[in-house]
Coordinates of N, CA and C and ligand atoms in Angstrom, one line a residue:
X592 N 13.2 18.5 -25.9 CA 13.3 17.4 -25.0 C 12.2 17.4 -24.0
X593 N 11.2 15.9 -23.6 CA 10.4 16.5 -22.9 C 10.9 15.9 -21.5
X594 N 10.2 16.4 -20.6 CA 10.4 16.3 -18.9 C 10.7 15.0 -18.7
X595 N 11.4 14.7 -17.8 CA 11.3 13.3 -17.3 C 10.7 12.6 -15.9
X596 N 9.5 11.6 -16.7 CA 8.4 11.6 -15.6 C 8.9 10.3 -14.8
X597 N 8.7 10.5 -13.5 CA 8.7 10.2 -12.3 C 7.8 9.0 -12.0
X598 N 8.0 7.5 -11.3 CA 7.2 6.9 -10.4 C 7.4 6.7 -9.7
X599 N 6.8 6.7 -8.3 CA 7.4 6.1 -7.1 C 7.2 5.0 -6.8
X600 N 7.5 4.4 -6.5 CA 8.1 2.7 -5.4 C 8.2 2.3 -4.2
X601 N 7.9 1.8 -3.9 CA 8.2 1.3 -2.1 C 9.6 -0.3 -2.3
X602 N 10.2 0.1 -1.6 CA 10.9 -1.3 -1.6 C 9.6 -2.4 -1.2
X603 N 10.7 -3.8 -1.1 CA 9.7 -4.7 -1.0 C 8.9 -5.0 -1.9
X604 N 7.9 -5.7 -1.3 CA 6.6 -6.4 -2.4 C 6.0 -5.7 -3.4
X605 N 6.3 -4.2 -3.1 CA 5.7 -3.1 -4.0 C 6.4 -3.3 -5.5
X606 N 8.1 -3.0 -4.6 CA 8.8 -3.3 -6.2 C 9.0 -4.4 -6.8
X607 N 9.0 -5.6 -5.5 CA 9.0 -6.9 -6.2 C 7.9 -7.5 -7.2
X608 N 7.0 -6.8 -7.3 CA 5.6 -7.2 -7.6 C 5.5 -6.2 -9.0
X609 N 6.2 -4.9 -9.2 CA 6.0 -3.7 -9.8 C 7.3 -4.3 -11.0
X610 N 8.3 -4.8 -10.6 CA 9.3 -4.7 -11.4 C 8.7 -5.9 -12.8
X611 N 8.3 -6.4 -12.8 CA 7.7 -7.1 -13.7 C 6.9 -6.9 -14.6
X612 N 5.8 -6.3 -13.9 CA 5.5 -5.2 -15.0 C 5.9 -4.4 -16.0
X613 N 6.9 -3.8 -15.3 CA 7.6 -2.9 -16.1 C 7.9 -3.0 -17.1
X614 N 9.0 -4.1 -16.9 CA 9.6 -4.9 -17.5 C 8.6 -5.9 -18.9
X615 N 7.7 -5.9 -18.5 CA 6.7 -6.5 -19.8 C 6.3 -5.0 -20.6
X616 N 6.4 -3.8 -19.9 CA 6.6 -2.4 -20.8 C 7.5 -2.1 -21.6
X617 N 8.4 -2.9 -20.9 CA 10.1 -2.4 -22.2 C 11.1 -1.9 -20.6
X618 N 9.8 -1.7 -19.4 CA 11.0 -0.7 -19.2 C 11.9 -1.7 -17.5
X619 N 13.1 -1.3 -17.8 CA 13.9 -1.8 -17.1 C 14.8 -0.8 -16.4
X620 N 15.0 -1.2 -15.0 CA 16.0 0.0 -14.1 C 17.1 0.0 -14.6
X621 N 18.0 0.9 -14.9 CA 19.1 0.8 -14.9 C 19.9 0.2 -13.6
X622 N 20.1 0.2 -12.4 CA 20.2 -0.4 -11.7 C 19.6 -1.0 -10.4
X623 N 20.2 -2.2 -9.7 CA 19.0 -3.1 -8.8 C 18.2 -1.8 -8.0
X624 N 17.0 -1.6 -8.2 CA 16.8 -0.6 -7.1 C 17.0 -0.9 -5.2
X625 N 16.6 -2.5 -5.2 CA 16.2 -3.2 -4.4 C 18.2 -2.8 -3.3
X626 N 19.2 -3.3 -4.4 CA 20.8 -3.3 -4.3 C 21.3 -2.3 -3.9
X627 N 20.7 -0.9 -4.4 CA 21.0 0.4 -4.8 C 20.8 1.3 -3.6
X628 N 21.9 2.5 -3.2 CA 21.2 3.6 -2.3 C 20.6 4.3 -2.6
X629 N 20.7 4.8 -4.3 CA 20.6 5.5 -4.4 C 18.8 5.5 -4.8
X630 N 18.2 7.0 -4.4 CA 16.6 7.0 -4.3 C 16.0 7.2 -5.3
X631 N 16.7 8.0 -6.5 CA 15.9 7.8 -7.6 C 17.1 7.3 -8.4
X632 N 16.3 6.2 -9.3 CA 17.1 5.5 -10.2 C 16.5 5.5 -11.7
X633 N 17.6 5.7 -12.9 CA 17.4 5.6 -14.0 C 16.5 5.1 -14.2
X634 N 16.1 4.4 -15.9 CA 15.4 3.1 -16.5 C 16.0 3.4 -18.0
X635 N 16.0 2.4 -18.7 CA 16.4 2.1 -20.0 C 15.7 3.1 -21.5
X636 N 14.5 4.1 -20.5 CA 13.8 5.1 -21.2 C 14.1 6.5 -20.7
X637 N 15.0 7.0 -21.5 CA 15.3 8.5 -21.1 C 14.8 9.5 -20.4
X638 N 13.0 9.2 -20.6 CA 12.0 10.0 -20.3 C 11.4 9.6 -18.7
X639 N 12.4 8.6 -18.4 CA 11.4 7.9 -17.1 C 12.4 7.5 -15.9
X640 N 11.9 8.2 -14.8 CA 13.1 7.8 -13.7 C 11.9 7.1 -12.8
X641 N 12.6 6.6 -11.6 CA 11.9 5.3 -10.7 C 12.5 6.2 -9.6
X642 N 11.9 6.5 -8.7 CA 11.6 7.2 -6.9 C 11.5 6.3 -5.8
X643 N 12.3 5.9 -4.9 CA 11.9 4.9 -3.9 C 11.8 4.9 -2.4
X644 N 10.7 5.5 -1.9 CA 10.1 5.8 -1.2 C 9.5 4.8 0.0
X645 N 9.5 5.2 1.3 CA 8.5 4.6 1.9 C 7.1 4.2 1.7
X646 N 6.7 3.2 1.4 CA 5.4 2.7 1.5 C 4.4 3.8 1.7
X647 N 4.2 4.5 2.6 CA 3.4 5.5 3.1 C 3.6 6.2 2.7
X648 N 4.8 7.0 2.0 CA 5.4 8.4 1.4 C 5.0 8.0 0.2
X649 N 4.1 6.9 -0.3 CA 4.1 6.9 -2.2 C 2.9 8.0 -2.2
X650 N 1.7 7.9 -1.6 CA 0.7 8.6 -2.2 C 1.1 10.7 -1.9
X651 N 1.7 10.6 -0.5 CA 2.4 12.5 -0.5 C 3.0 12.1 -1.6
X652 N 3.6 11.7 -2.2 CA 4.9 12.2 -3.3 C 3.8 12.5 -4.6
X653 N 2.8 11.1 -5.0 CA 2.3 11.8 -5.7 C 1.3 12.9 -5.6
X654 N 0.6 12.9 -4.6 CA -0.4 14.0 -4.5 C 0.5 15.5 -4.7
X655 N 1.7 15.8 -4.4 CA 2.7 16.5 -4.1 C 3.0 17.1 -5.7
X656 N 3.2 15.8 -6.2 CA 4.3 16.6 -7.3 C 5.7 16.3 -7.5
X657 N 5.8 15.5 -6.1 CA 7.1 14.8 -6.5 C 7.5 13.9 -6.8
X658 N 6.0 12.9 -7.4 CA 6.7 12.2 -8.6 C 5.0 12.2 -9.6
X659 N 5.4 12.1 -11.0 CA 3.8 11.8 -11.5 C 2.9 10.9 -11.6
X660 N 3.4 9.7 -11.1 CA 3.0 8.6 -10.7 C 3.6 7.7 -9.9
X661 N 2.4 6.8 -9.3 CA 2.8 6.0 -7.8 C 2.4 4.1 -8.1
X662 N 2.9 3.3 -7.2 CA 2.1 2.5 -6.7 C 2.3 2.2 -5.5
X663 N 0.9 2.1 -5.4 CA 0.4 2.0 -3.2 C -0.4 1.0 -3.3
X664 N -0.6 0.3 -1.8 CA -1.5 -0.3 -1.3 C -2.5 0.4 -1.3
X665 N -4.0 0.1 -1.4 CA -5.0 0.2 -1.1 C -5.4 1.1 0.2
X666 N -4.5 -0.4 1.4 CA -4.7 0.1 2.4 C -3.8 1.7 2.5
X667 N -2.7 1.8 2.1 CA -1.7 2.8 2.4 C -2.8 4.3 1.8
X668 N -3.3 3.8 0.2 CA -4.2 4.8 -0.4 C -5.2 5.3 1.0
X669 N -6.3 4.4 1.1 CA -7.6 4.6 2.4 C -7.0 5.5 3.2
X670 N -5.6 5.3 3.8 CA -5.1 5.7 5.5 C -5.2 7.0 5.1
X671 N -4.4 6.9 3.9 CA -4.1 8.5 3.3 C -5.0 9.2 3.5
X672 N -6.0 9.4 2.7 CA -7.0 9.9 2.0 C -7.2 10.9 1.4
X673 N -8.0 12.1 1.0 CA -7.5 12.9 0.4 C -8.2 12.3 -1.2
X674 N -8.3 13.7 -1.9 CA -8.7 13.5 -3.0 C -7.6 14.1 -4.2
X675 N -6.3 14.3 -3.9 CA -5.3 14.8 -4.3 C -4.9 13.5 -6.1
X676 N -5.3 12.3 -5.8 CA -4.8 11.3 -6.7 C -6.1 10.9 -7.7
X677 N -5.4 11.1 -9.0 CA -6.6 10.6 -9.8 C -6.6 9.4 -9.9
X678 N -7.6 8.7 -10.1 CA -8.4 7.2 -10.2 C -7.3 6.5 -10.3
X679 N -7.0 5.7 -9.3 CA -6.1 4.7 -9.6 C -6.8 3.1 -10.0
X680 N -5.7 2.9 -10.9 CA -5.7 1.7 -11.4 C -5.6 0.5 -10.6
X681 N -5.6 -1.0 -10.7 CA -5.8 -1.9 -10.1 C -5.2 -2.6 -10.2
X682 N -3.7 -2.7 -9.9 CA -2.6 -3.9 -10.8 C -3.1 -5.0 -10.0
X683 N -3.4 -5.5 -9.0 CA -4.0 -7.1 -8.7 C -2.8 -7.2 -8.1
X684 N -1.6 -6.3 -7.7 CA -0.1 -7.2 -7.3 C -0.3 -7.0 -5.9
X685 N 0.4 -7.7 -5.0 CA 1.1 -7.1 -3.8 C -0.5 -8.0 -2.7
X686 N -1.2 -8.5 -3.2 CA -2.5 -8.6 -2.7 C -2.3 -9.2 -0.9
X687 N -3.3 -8.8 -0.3 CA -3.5 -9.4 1.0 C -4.9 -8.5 1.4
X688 N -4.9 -9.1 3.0 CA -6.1 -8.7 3.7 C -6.0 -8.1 5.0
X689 N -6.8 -6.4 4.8 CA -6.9 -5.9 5.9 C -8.2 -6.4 6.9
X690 N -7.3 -7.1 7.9 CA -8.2 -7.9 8.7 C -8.3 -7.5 10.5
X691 N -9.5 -7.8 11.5 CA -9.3 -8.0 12.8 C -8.5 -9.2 13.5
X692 N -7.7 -8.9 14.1 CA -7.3 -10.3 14.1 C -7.0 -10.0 15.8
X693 N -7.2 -11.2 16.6 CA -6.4 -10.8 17.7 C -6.5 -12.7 18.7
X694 N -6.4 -12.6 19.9 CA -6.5 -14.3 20.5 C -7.5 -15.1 20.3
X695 N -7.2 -16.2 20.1 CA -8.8 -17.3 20.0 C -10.0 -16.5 20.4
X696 N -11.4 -16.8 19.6 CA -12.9 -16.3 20.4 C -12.6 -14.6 20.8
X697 N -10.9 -13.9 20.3 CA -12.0 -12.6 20.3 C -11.5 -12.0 21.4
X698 N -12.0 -10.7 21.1 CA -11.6 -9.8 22.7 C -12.7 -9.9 24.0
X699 N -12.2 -10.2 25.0 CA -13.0 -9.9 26.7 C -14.4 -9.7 26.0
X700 N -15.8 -9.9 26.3 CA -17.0 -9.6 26.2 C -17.3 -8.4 27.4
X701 N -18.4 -7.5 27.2 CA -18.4 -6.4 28.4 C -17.6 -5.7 28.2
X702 N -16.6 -4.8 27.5 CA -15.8 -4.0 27.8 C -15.4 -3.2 26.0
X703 N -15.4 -2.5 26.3 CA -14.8 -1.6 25.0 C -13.8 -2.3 24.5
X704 N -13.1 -3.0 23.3 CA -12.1 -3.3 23.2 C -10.8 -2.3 22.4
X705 N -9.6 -2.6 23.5 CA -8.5 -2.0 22.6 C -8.0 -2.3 21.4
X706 N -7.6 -1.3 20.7 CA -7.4 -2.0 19.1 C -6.2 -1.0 18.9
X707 N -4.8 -2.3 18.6 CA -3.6 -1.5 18.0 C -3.7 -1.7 16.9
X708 N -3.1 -0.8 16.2 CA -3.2 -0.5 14.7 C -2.0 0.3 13.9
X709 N -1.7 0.4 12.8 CA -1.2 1.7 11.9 C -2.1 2.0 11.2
X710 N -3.0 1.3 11.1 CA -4.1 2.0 10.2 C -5.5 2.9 10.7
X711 N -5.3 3.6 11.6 CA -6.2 4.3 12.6 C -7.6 4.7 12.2
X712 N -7.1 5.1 10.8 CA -8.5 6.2 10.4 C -9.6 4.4 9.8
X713 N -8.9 3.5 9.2 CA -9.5 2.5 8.6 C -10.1 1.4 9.7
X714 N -9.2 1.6 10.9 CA -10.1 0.7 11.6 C -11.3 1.9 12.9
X715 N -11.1 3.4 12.8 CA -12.1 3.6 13.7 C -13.3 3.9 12.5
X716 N -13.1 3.9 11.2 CA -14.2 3.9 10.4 C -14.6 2.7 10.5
X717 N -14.1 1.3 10.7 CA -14.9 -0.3 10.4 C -15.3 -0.1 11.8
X718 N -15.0 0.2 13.1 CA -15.9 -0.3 13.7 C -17.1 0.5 13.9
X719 N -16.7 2.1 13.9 CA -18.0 2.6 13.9 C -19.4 2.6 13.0
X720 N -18.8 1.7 11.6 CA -19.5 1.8 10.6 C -20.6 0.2 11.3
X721 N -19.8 -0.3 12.2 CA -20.1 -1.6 12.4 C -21.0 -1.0 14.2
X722 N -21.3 0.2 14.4 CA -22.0 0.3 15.7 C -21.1 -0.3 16.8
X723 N -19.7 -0.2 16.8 CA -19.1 -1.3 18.0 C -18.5 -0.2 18.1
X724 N -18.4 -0.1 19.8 CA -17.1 1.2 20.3 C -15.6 0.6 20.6
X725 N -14.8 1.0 20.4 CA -13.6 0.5 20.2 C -12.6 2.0 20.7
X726 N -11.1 1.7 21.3 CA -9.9 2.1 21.4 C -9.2 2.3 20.7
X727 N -8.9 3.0 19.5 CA -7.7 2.6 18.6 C -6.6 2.9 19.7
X728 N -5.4 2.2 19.5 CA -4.4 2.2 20.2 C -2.9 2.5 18.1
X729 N -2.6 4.2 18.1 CA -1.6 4.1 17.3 C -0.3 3.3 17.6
X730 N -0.1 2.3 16.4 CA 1.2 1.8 16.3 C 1.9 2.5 15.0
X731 N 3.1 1.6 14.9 CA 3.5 2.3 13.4 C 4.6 0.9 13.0
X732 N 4.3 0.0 14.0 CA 4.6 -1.4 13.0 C 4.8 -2.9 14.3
X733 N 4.7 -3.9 13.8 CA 4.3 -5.6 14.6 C 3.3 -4.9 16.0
X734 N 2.4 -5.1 15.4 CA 1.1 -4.6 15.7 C 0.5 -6.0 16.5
X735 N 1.7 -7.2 16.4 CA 1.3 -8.0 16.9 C 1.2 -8.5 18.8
X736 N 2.4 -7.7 18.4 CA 3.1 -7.5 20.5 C 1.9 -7.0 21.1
X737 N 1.4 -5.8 20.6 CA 0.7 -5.5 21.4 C -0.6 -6.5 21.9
X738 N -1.4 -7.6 22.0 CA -1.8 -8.1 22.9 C -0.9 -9.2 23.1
X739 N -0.1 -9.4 23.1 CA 1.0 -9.8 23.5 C 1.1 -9.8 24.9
X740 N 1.4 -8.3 25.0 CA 1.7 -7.5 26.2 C 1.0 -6.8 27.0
X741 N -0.2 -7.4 26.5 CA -1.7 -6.9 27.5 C -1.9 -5.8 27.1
X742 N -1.4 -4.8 25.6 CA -1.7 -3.8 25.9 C -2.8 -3.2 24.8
X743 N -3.3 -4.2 24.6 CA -4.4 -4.3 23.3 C -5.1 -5.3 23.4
X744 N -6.3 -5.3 23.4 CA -7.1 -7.0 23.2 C -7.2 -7.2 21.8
X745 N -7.2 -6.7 20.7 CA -7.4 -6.7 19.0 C -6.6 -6.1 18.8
X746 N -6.3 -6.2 17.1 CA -5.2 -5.8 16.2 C -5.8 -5.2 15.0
X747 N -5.6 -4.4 14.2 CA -5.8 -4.3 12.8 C -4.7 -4.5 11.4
X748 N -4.9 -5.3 11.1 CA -3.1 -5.3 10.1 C -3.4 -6.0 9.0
X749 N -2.4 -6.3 8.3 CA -2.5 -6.7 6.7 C -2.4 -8.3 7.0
X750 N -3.1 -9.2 6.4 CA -3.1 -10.8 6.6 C -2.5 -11.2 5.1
X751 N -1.6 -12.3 5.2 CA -1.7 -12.5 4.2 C -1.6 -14.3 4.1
X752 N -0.6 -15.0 4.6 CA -0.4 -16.3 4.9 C -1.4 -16.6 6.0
X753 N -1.2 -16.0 7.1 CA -2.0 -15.8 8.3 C -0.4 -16.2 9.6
X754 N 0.4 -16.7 8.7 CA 2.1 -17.3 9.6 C 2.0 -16.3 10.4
X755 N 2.0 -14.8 10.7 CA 2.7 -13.8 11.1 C 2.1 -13.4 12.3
X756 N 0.7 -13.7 12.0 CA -0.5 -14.2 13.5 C 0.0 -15.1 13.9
X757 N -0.1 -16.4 13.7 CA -0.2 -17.8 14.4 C 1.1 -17.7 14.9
X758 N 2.5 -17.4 14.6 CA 3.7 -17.4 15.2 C 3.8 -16.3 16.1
X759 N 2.5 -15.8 16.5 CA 2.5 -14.6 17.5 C 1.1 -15.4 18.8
X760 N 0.2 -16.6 18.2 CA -0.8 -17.1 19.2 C -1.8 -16.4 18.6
X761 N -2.2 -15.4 17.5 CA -3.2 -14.6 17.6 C -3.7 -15.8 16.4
X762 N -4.9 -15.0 15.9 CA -5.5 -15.6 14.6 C -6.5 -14.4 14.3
X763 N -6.4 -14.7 12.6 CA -7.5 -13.6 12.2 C -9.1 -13.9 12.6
X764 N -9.3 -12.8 12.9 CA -10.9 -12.8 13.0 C -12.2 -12.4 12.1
X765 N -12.0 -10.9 11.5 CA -12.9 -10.6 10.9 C -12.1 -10.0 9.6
X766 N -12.5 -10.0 8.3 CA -11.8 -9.6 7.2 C -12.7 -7.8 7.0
X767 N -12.0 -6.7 6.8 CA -12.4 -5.8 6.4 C -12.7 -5.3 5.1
X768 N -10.9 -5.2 4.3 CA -11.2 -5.3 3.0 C -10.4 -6.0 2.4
X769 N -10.4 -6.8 1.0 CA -9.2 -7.1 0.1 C -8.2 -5.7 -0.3
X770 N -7.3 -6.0 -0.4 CA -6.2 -5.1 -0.6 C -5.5 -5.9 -1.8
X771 N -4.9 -4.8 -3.0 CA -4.2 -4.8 -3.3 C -3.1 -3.4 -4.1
X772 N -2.5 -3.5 -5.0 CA -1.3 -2.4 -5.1 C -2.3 -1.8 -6.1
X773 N -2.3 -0.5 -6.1 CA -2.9 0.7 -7.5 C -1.5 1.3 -7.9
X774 N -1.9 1.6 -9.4 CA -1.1 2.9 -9.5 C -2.2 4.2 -9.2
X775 N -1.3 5.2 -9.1 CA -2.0 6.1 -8.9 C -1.4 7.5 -9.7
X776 N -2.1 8.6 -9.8 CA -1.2 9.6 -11.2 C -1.9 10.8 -10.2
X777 N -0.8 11.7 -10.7 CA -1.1 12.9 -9.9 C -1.7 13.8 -11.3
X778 N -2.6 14.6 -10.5 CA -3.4 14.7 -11.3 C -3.2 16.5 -12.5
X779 N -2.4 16.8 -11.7 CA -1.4 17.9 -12.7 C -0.9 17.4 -14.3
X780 N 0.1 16.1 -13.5 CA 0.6 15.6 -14.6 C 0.0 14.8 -15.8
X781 N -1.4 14.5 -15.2 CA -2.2 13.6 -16.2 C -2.7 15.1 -17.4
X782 N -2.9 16.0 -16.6 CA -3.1 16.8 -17.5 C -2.1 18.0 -18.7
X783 N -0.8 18.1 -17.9 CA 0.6 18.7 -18.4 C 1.0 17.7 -19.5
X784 N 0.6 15.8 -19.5 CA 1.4 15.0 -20.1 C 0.6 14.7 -20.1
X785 N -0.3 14.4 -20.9 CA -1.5 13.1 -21.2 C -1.2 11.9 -22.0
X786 N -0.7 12.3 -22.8 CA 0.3 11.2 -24.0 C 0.8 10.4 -22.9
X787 N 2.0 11.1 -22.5 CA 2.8 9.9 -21.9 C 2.1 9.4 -20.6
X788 N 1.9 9.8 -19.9 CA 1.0 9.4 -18.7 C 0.1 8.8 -18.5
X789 N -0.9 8.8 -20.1 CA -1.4 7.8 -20.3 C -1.3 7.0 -21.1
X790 N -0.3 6.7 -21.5 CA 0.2 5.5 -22.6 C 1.2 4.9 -21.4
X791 N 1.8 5.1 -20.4 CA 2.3 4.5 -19.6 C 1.1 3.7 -18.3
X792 N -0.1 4.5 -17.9 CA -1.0 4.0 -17.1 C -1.5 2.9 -17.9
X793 N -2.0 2.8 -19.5 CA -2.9 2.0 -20.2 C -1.8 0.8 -20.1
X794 N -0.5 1.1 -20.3 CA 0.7 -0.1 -20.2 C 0.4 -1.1 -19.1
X795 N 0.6 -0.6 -18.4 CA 0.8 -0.8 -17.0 C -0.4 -1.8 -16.4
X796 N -1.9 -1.2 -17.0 CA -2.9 -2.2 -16.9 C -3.1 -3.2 -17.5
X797 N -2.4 -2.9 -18.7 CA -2.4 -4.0 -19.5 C -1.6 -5.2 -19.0
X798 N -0.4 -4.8 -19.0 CA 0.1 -6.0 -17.8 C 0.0 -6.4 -17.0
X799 N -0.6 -6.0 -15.9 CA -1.3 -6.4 -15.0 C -2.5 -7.2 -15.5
X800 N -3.2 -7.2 -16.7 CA -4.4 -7.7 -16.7 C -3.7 -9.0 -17.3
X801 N -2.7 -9.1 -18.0 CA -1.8 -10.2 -18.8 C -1.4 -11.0 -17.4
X802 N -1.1 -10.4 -16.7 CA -0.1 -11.3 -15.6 C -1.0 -11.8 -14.4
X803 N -2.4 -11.3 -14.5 CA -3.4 -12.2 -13.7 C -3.9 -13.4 -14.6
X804 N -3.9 -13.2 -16.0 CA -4.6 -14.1 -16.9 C -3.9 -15.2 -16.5
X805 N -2.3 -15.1 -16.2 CA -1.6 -16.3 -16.5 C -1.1 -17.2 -15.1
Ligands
LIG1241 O1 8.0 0.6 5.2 P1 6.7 1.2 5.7 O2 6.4 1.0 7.1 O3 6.3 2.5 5.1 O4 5.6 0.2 5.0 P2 5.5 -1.4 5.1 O5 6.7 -2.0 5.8 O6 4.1 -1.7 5.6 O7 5.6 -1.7 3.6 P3 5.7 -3.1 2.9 O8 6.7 -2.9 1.8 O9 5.9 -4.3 3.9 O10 4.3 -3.3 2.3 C1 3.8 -2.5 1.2 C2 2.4 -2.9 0.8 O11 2.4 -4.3 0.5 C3 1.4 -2.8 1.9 O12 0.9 -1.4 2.0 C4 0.3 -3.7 1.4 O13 -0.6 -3.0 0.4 C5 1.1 -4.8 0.6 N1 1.1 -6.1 1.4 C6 0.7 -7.3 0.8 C7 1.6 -6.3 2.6 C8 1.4 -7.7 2.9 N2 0.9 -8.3 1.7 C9 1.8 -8.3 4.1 N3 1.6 -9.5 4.4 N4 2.1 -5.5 3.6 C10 2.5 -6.0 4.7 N5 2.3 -7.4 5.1 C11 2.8 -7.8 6.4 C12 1.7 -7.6 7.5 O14 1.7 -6.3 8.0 C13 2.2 -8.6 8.6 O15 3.3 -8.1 9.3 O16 3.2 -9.1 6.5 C14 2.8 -9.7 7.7 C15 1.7 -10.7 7.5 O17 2.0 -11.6 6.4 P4 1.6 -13.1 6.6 O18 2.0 -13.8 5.3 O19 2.4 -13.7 7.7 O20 0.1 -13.2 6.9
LIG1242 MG1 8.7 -1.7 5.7

């Protein structure tokens, strides 16, 4: 019998976006993961369980070992970093933009500006890459309060409608990068299982490339 391999999940967009996929694979959860408490859940392939993780916990799990494969944001991959994950693939799902965004025309002129964020390492690499000195200010979520509350003049966060600014007064400013979901394979298991690991990654692109065509 062989091992039974592992992907991780993030609730949300991750799996809403992921479960389709699959599902153009053959493979299906055995139950709603979305419904479900439970953290790892079957699928309709004996060889394959689904892990559902925090968003940020997908790339440790796979870098780790604790699951053989992931899908992450881009941005979540970058924050991470680390060379622990082999080449992830590019499913096109989940897409949005890690952007500056903060009040009309911009932060105060003359002054260092403050920048709240969760993404710390990605926004003190864009500004410095950009010669601008900046504050990062750590958040770890509505990144929008903070100039809100005077306690940030900029923001760094994921854009996608732009609703989530404008129903806060801010607006995006400058676009950093497009974002969207990878899988990603730990790189033990690409080599303990190459068959399956990669007959499930080539799947997986395949669909993804099917489900942009259409
Ligand atoms: O739960 P945890 O804190 O670990 O992670 P999370 O809550 O950030 O995860 P989740 O499930 O919301 O997002 C997972 C991944 O989806 C992210 O890592 C991105 O790669 C991708 N994604 C795509 C987005 C968005 N679009 C998005 N719009 N992630 C977050 N947003 C948020 C954004 O932060 C802002 O609050 O949605 C709001 C903006 O949306 P608009 O449409 O109003 O612009
Ligand atoms: Mg969340």
């Amino acid at each position: 019998m062989s091992r039974t391999l592992t992907l991780a999940l993030s609730k949300g967009r991750i799996l809403e976006d992921t479960l389709p996929l699959l599902s153009a694979c053959g493979i299906e959860p055995a139950e709603d993961p979305d419904a479900s408490r439970k953290l790892i859940i079957g699928t309709n392939r004996d060889d394959l369980q689904l892990l559902v993780v925090r968003a940020s916990d997908v790339p440790t799990y796979v870098e780790h070992g604790g699951a053989d494969l992931g899908v992450a944001g881009r941005d979540v991959l970058l924050e991470h970093g680390g060379t622990g994950l082999y080449d992830p693939v590019d499913l096109g799902i989940a897409r949005c933009r890690l952007m500056v965004a903060g009040p009309k025309g911009g932060a105060p002129a003359g002054r260092r500006p403050r920048v709240a964020t969760k993404f710390v390492h990605l926004a003190r690499q864009y500004f410095a890459q950009q010669g601008r000195q900046a504050e990062i200010i750590k958040l770890y979520g509505s990144m929008e309060l903070a100039p809100l509350v005077g306690m940030a003049d900029l923001i760094v966060d994921l854009v996608d409608t732009g609703n989530t600014l404008r129903a806060n007064g801010l607006e995006p400013l400058e676009e950093i990068l497009p974002i969207s979901a990878r899988l990603v394979v730990n790189k033990a298991s690409l080599k303990t299982e190459p068959d399956r690991v990669g007959a499930l990654t080539r799947d997986l692109a395949a669909a993804a490339r099917a489900a942009q065509s259409t």
